[in-house]
Amino acid sequence: MKLIVFDIDGTLTQTNEVDSRCFEEALRVVLGVEEFDTCWENYQFVTDSGVAQEVSQRYRDRPINGAEMTALHEKIVELLKKNPVSAFAEIPGAVDFFQSLVDSEDFAVALATGANELSARYKLETAGIDFEGIPLATSSDAVVREHIMLHAMDRASQKHERAFSEIVYFGDAVWDVNATANLGWQFIGIGGKVLDGFIDYRNSEEILNRLR
């Protein structure tokens, strides 16, 4: 059995823009930092927790504490909820493709995202993606993207009571490509920002051929 692990923002949901905007505003409100680098590629760990830690250290000269991290995650969701449902649309074909893999006996499915758990769940629910019972790992579990992905793998392995013959990660950004390579997993790009991928899931048969 192969394990298929999905990122969320830009991979299953069209939420990169709204997520970044709400994340930036939450950092300003919770950490009290008005100006900071918003080019995420410049950060060591491109996850909610990783960026928050680095912003705090770089611009406040002290680490973020647990209460602030919790407040940050809650503020992000509060801000997300102020946006219309249309801001959380699926990547075309994502809902059906995701469900087809969940229903298949050939694949196990998991989710691994750099977003925090509260925002990840809200975006999936609002986009109409049924993730009930699907192993989920987020930046609430770890700071480093590779560690988040390994958490997802471990939870999927526990659920299915087996190791997997192969692991494939669906992502949309360069940090997804790098993390997948570091783990020795296979990668399939979504959204057109990375090479050798697909714009969306409407050509599902071609994507499935890549997975077989």
PDB file of C-alpha atoms in Angstrom:
ATOM      1  CA  MET A   1       0.000   0.000   0.000  1.00  0.00           C
ATOM      2  CA  LYS A   2       1.233   3.480  -0.902  1.00  0.00           C
ATOM      3  CA  LEU A   3       0.812   6.466   1.379  1.00  0.00           C
ATOM      4  CA  ILE A   4      -0.339   9.704  -0.254  1.00  0.00           C
ATOM      5  CA  VAL A   5       0.266  12.803   1.874  1.00  0.00           C
ATOM      6  CA  PHE A   6      -1.295  16.151   0.981  1.00  0.00           C
ATOM      7  CA  ASP A   7      -0.313  19.677   1.863  1.00  0.00           C
ATOM      8  CA  ILE A   8      -3.361  21.960   2.252  1.00  0.00           C
ATOM      9  CA  ASP A   9      -2.854  25.627   1.263  1.00  0.00           C
ATOM     10  CA  GLY A  10      -2.371  25.890  -2.495  1.00  0.00           C
ATOM     11  CA  THR A  11      -2.554  22.111  -2.818  1.00  0.00           C
ATOM     12  CA  LEU A  12      -6.095  21.191  -1.780  1.00  0.00           C
ATOM     13  CA  THR A  13      -7.493  24.679  -1.157  1.00  0.00           C
ATOM     14  CA  GLN A  14      -7.052  28.023  -2.908  1.00  0.00           C
ATOM     15  CA  THR A  15      -6.081  29.680   0.352  1.00  0.00           C
ATOM     16  CA  ASN A  16      -2.501  30.872  -0.040  1.00  0.00           C
ATOM     17  CA  GLU A  17      -3.560  34.508  -0.326  1.00  0.00           C
ATOM     18  CA  VAL A  18      -6.089  34.601   2.509  1.00  0.00           C
ATOM     19  CA  ASP A  19      -3.855  32.497   4.748  1.00  0.00           C
ATOM     20  CA  SER A  20      -0.831  34.768   4.265  1.00  0.00           C
ATOM     21  CA  ARG A  21      -2.886  37.908   4.820  1.00  0.00           C
ATOM     22  CA  CYS A  22      -4.452  36.633   8.047  1.00  0.00           C
ATOM     23  CA  PHE A  23      -1.149  35.209   9.279  1.00  0.00           C
ATOM     24  CA  GLU A  24       0.622  38.530   8.750  1.00  0.00           C
ATOM     25  CA  GLU A  25      -2.106  40.453  10.575  1.00  0.00           C
ATOM     26  CA  ALA A  26      -2.113  37.966  13.450  1.00  0.00           C
ATOM     27  CA  LEU A  27       1.649  38.381  13.848  1.00  0.00           C
ATOM     28  CA  ARG A  28       1.237  42.154  14.038  1.00  0.00           C
ATOM     29  CA  VAL A  29      -1.540  41.956  16.618  1.00  0.00           C
ATOM     30  CA  VAL A  30      -0.163  39.206  18.860  1.00  0.00           C
ATOM     31  CA  LEU A  31       3.556  39.962  18.684  1.00  0.00           C
ATOM     32  CA  GLY A  32       3.224  43.725  18.332  1.00  0.00           C
ATOM     33  CA  VAL A  33       5.590  43.811  15.356  1.00  0.00           C
ATOM     34  CA  GLU A  34       4.413  46.115  12.572  1.00  0.00           C
ATOM     35  CA  GLU A  35       7.155  45.624   9.981  1.00  0.00           C
ATOM     36  CA  PHE A  36       8.733  42.272   9.162  1.00  0.00           C
ATOM     37  CA  ASP A  37       9.896  40.268   6.156  1.00  0.00           C
ATOM     38  CA  THR A  38       6.896  38.679   4.409  1.00  0.00           C
ATOM     39  CA  CYS A  39       8.938  36.768   1.836  1.00  0.00           C
ATOM     40  CA  TRP A  40       8.514  33.366   3.455  1.00  0.00           C
ATOM     41  CA  GLU A  41      11.362  31.801   1.491  1.00  0.00           C
ATOM     42  CA  ASN A  42      13.737  33.917   3.587  1.00  0.00           C
ATOM     43  CA  TYR A  43      12.793  32.037   6.757  1.00  0.00           C
ATOM     44  CA  GLN A  44      14.542  28.907   7.977  1.00  0.00           C
ATOM     45  CA  PHE A  45      11.330  26.986   8.671  1.00  0.00           C
ATOM     46  CA  VAL A  46       8.354  27.978   6.514  1.00  0.00           C
ATOM     47  CA  THR A  47       5.594  26.922   8.896  1.00  0.00           C
ATOM     48  CA  ASP A  48       3.283  28.982  11.104  1.00  0.00           C
ATOM     49  CA  SER A  49       5.282  28.086  14.198  1.00  0.00           C
ATOM     50  CA  GLY A  50       8.656  28.406  12.509  1.00  0.00           C
ATOM     51  CA  VAL A  51       8.007  31.848  11.041  1.00  0.00           C
ATOM     52  CA  ALA A  52       6.438  33.086  14.288  1.00  0.00           C
ATOM     53  CA  GLN A  53       9.470  31.979  16.276  1.00  0.00           C
ATOM     54  CA  GLU A  54      11.862  33.661  13.865  1.00  0.00           C
ATOM     55  CA  VAL A  55       9.859  36.906  13.671  1.00  0.00           C
ATOM     56  CA  SER A  56       9.799  37.097  17.456  1.00  0.00           C
ATOM     57  CA  GLN A  57      13.511  36.432  17.784  1.00  0.00           C
ATOM     58  CA  ARG A  58      14.543  38.672  14.897  1.00  0.00           C
ATOM     59  CA  TYR A  59      12.306  41.674  15.591  1.00  0.00           C
ATOM     60  CA  ARG A  60      11.711  41.451  19.376  1.00  0.00           C
ATOM     61  CA  ASP A  61      15.009  39.841  20.340  1.00  0.00           C
ATOM     62  CA  ARG A  62      13.284  37.159  22.378  1.00  0.00           C
ATOM     63  CA  PRO A  63      11.584  33.824  21.708  1.00  0.00           C
ATOM     64  CA  ILE A  64       7.825  33.554  21.410  1.00  0.00           C
ATOM     65  CA  ASN A  65       6.277  31.892  24.453  1.00  0.00           C
ATOM     66  CA  GLY A  66       3.581  29.236  24.607  1.00  0.00           C
ATOM     67  CA  ALA A  67       0.756  31.613  25.491  1.00  0.00           C
ATOM     68  CA  GLU A  68       1.661  33.883  22.577  1.00  0.00           C
ATOM     69  CA  MET A  69       1.789  30.945  20.156  1.00  0.00           C
ATOM     70  CA  THR A  70      -1.658  29.801  21.282  1.00  0.00           C
ATOM     71  CA  ALA A  71      -2.995  33.342  20.948  1.00  0.00           C
ATOM     72  CA  LEU A  72      -1.460  33.606  17.479  1.00  0.00           C
ATOM     73  CA  HIS A  73      -3.141  30.424  16.274  1.00  0.00           C
ATOM     74  CA  GLU A  74      -6.486  31.552  17.663  1.00  0.00           C
ATOM     75  CA  LYS A  75      -6.129  35.002  16.091  1.00  0.00           C
ATOM     76  CA  ILE A  76      -5.375  33.491  12.673  1.00  0.00           C
ATOM     77  CA  VAL A  77      -8.633  31.527  12.744  1.00  0.00           C
ATOM     78  CA  GLU A  78     -10.561  34.529  14.036  1.00  0.00           C
ATOM     79  CA  LEU A  79      -9.312  36.528  11.051  1.00  0.00           C
ATOM     80  CA  LEU A  80      -9.930  33.690   8.590  1.00  0.00           C
ATOM     81  CA  LYS A  81     -13.559  33.508   9.705  1.00  0.00           C
ATOM     82  CA  LYS A  82     -14.093  37.138   8.699  1.00  0.00           C
ATOM     83  CA  ASN A  83     -13.601  36.175   5.046  1.00  0.00           C
ATOM     84  CA  PRO A  84     -16.322  34.883   2.706  1.00  0.00           C
ATOM     85  CA  VAL A  85     -16.609  31.164   2.048  1.00  0.00           C
ATOM     86  CA  SER A  86     -15.480  31.836  -1.524  1.00  0.00           C
ATOM     87  CA  ALA A  87     -11.991  32.602  -0.175  1.00  0.00           C
ATOM     88  CA  PHE A  88     -11.655  28.920   0.770  1.00  0.00           C
ATOM     89  CA  ALA A  89     -12.481  27.255  -2.533  1.00  0.00           C
ATOM     90  CA  GLU A  90     -11.014  23.887  -3.379  1.00  0.00           C
ATOM     91  CA  ILE A  91      -8.337  23.556  -6.015  1.00  0.00           C
ATOM     92  CA  PRO A  92     -10.495  22.412  -8.977  1.00  0.00           C
ATOM     93  CA  GLY A  93     -11.182  18.701  -8.637  1.00  0.00           C
ATOM     94  CA  ALA A  94      -9.514  18.395  -5.223  1.00  0.00           C
ATOM     95  CA  VAL A  95     -12.571  17.281  -3.242  1.00  0.00           C
ATOM     96  CA  ASP A  96     -13.405  14.415  -5.597  1.00  0.00           C
ATOM     97  CA  PHE A  97      -9.793  13.355  -6.135  1.00  0.00           C
ATOM     98  CA  PHE A  98      -9.035  13.346  -2.420  1.00  0.00           C
ATOM     99  CA  GLN A  99     -12.145  11.297  -1.693  1.00  0.00           C
ATOM    100  CA  SER A 100     -11.326   8.820  -4.460  1.00  0.00           C
ATOM    101  CA  LEU A 101      -7.998   8.056  -2.799  1.00  0.00           C
ATOM    102  CA  VAL A 102      -9.607   7.777   0.635  1.00  0.00           C
ATOM    103  CA  ASP A 103     -12.089   5.257  -0.798  1.00  0.00           C
ATOM    104  CA  SER A 104      -9.407   3.259  -2.627  1.00  0.00           C
ATOM    105  CA  GLU A 105      -7.934   0.068  -1.180  1.00  0.00           C
ATOM    106  CA  ASP A 106      -4.637   0.796  -2.936  1.00  0.00           C
ATOM    107  CA  PHE A 107      -3.771   3.965  -1.050  1.00  0.00           C
ATOM    108  CA  ALA A 108      -3.601   5.343   2.453  1.00  0.00           C
ATOM    109  CA  VAL A 109      -4.100   9.099   2.804  1.00  0.00           C
ATOM    110  CA  ALA A 110      -2.743  11.655   5.275  1.00  0.00           C
ATOM    111  CA  LEU A 111      -2.419  15.435   5.589  1.00  0.00           C
ATOM    112  CA  ALA A 112       0.722  17.393   6.500  1.00  0.00           C
ATOM    113  CA  THR A 113       0.729  21.186   6.504  1.00  0.00           C
ATOM    114  CA  GLY A 114       2.828  24.076   7.721  1.00  0.00           C
ATOM    115  CA  ALA A 115      -0.343  25.749   8.994  1.00  0.00           C
ATOM    116  CA  ASN A 116      -1.425  25.312  12.604  1.00  0.00           C
ATOM    117  CA  GLU A 117      -4.115  22.769  13.445  1.00  0.00           C
ATOM    118  CA  LEU A 118      -6.947  25.223  14.114  1.00  0.00           C
ATOM    119  CA  SER A 119      -6.546  27.009  10.786  1.00  0.00           C
ATOM    120  CA  ALA A 120      -5.922  23.769   8.871  1.00  0.00           C
ATOM    121  CA  ARG A 121      -9.170  22.262  10.115  1.00  0.00           C
ATOM    122  CA  TYR A 122     -11.139  25.427   9.403  1.00  0.00           C
ATOM    123  CA  LYS A 123      -9.865  25.685   5.823  1.00  0.00           C
ATOM    124  CA  LEU A 124     -10.533  22.022   5.056  1.00  0.00           C
ATOM    125  CA  GLU A 125     -14.035  22.163   6.511  1.00  0.00           C
ATOM    126  CA  THR A 126     -14.908  25.382   4.701  1.00  0.00           C
ATOM    127  CA  ALA A 127     -13.613  24.035   1.381  1.00  0.00           C
ATOM    128  CA  GLY A 128     -15.822  20.963   1.762  1.00  0.00           C
ATOM    129  CA  ILE A 129     -13.023  18.423   2.069  1.00  0.00           C
ATOM    130  CA  ASP A 130     -14.047  15.462   4.214  1.00  0.00           C
ATOM    131  CA  PHE A 131     -11.039  14.654   6.393  1.00  0.00           C
ATOM    132  CA  GLU A 132     -12.831  12.807   9.177  1.00  0.00           C
ATOM    133  CA  GLY A 133     -10.526  10.036  10.389  1.00  0.00           C
ATOM    134  CA  ILE A 134      -7.657  11.108   8.116  1.00  0.00           C
ATOM    135  CA  PRO A 135      -4.280  11.414   9.897  1.00  0.00           C
ATOM    136  CA  LEU A 136      -3.390  15.103  10.144  1.00  0.00           C
ATOM    137  CA  ALA A 137      -0.114  16.718  11.191  1.00  0.00           C
ATOM    138  CA  THR A 138       0.433  20.471  11.423  1.00  0.00           C
ATOM    139  CA  SER A 139       2.822  23.087  12.771  1.00  0.00           C
ATOM    140  CA  SER A 140       1.031  22.618  16.090  1.00  0.00           C
ATOM    141  CA  ASP A 141       2.940  19.308  16.193  1.00  0.00           C
ATOM    142  CA  ALA A 142       6.372  20.487  15.056  1.00  0.00           C
ATOM    143  CA  VAL A 143       8.251  23.519  13.747  1.00  0.00           C
ATOM    144  CA  VAL A 144      10.198  21.809  10.950  1.00  0.00           C
ATOM    145  CA  ARG A 145       8.239  20.794   7.842  1.00  0.00           C
ATOM    146  CA  GLU A 146       9.991  17.444   7.517  1.00  0.00           C
ATOM    147  CA  HIS A 147       9.079  16.617  11.113  1.00  0.00           C
ATOM    148  CA  ILE A 148       5.439  17.491  10.431  1.00  0.00           C
ATOM    149  CA  MET A 149       5.448  15.176   7.422  1.00  0.00           C
ATOM    150  CA  LEU A 150       6.963  12.365   9.485  1.00  0.00           C
ATOM    151  CA  HIS A 151       4.255  12.847  12.123  1.00  0.00           C
ATOM    152  CA  ALA A 152       1.659  12.373   9.379  1.00  0.00           C
ATOM    153  CA  MET A 153       3.412   9.227   8.166  1.00  0.00           C
ATOM    154  CA  ASP A 154       3.606   7.787  11.684  1.00  0.00           C
ATOM    155  CA  ARG A 155      -0.082   8.457  12.340  1.00  0.00           C
ATOM    156  CA  ALA A 156      -1.044   6.861   9.039  1.00  0.00           C
ATOM    157  CA  SER A 157       1.140   3.851   9.824  1.00  0.00           C
ATOM    158  CA  GLN A 158      -0.533   3.461  13.214  1.00  0.00           C
ATOM    159  CA  LYS A 159      -3.989   3.762  11.677  1.00  0.00           C
ATOM    160  CA  HIS A 160      -3.344   1.160   8.981  1.00  0.00           C
ATOM    161  CA  GLU A 161      -1.039  -0.967  11.150  1.00  0.00           C
ATOM    162  CA  ARG A 162       1.614  -1.258   8.470  1.00  0.00           C
ATOM    163  CA  ALA A 163       4.621   0.351   6.852  1.00  0.00           C
ATOM    164  CA  PHE A 164       4.174   1.720   3.344  1.00  0.00           C
ATOM    165  CA  SER A 165       5.815   0.565   0.137  1.00  0.00           C
ATOM    166  CA  GLU A 166       6.104   4.142  -1.107  1.00  0.00           C
ATOM    167  CA  ILE A 167       5.206   7.651   0.044  1.00  0.00           C
ATOM    168  CA  VAL A 168       4.100  10.438  -2.297  1.00  0.00           C
ATOM    169  CA  TYR A 169       3.650  14.052  -1.212  1.00  0.00           C
ATOM    170  CA  PHE A 170       1.401  16.534  -3.020  1.00  0.00           C
ATOM    171  CA  GLY A 171       2.569  20.134  -2.551  1.00  0.00           C
ATOM    172  CA  ASP A 172       2.683  23.501  -4.275  1.00  0.00           C
ATOM    173  CA  ALA A 173       5.816  25.341  -3.133  1.00  0.00           C
ATOM    174  CA  VAL A 174       9.583  25.080  -3.273  1.00  0.00           C
ATOM    175  CA  TRP A 175       9.772  24.257   0.445  1.00  0.00           C
ATOM    176  CA  ASP A 176       7.496  21.271  -0.221  1.00  0.00           C
ATOM    177  CA  VAL A 177       9.857  20.092  -2.953  1.00  0.00           C
ATOM    178  CA  ASN A 178      12.871  20.447  -0.668  1.00  0.00           C
ATOM    179  CA  ALA A 179      11.265  18.718   2.311  1.00  0.00           C
ATOM    180  CA  THR A 180      10.099  15.819   0.160  1.00  0.00           C
ATOM    181  CA  ALA A 181      13.583  15.394  -1.302  1.00  0.00           C
ATOM    182  CA  ASN A 182      15.123  15.487   2.175  1.00  0.00           C
ATOM    183  CA  LEU A 183      12.854  12.629   3.254  1.00  0.00           C
ATOM    184  CA  GLY A 184      13.386  10.595   0.093  1.00  0.00           C
ATOM    185  CA  TRP A 185       9.676  10.657  -0.758  1.00  0.00           C
ATOM    186  CA  GLN A 186       8.212  11.130  -4.214  1.00  0.00           C
ATOM    187  CA  PHE A 187       6.696  14.506  -5.065  1.00  0.00           C
ATOM    188  CA  ILE A 188       3.802  15.658  -7.248  1.00  0.00           C
ATOM    189  CA  GLY A 189       3.331  19.382  -7.703  1.00  0.00           C
ATOM    190  CA  ILE A 190      -0.027  21.140  -7.829  1.00  0.00           C
ATOM    191  CA  GLY A 191      -0.792  24.684  -8.935  1.00  0.00           C
ATOM    192  CA  GLY A 192       1.891  25.350 -11.521  1.00  0.00           C
ATOM    193  CA  LYS A 193       4.521  26.959  -9.265  1.00  0.00           C
ATOM    194  CA  VAL A 194       6.783  23.908  -9.225  1.00  0.00           C
ATOM    195  CA  LEU A 195       8.100  21.832 -12.101  1.00  0.00           C
ATOM    196  CA  ASP A 196       6.757  18.474 -13.221  1.00  0.00           C
ATOM    197  CA  GLY A 197       3.298  18.856 -11.762  1.00  0.00           C
ATOM    198  CA  PHE A 198      -0.343  19.591 -12.492  1.00  0.00           C
ATOM    199  CA  ILE A 199      -2.362  22.806 -12.431  1.00  0.00           C
ATOM    200  CA  ASP A 200      -5.227  21.088 -10.589  1.00  0.00           C
ATOM    201  CA  TYR A 201      -6.929  17.701 -10.199  1.00  0.00           C
ATOM    202  CA  ARG A 202      -9.301  17.751 -13.161  1.00  0.00           C
ATOM    203  CA  ASN A 203      -7.043  15.415 -15.140  1.00  0.00           C
ATOM    204  CA  SER A 204      -7.408  12.816 -12.413  1.00  0.00           C
ATOM    205  CA  GLU A 205      -6.588   9.795 -14.570  1.00  0.00           C
ATOM    206  CA  GLU A 206      -3.193  11.200 -15.509  1.00  0.00           C
ATOM    207  CA  ILE A 207      -2.435  11.925 -11.858  1.00  0.00           C
ATOM    208  CA  LEU A 208      -3.506   8.414 -10.874  1.00  0.00           C
ATOM    209  CA  ASN A 209      -1.199   7.008 -13.544  1.00  0.00           C
ATOM    210  CA  ARG A 210       1.675   8.809 -11.820  1.00  0.00           C
ATOM    211  CA  LEU A 211       0.694   7.185  -8.537  1.00  0.00           C
ATOM    212  CA  ARG A 212       0.447   3.632  -9.843  1.00  0.00           C
TER     213      ARG A 212
END
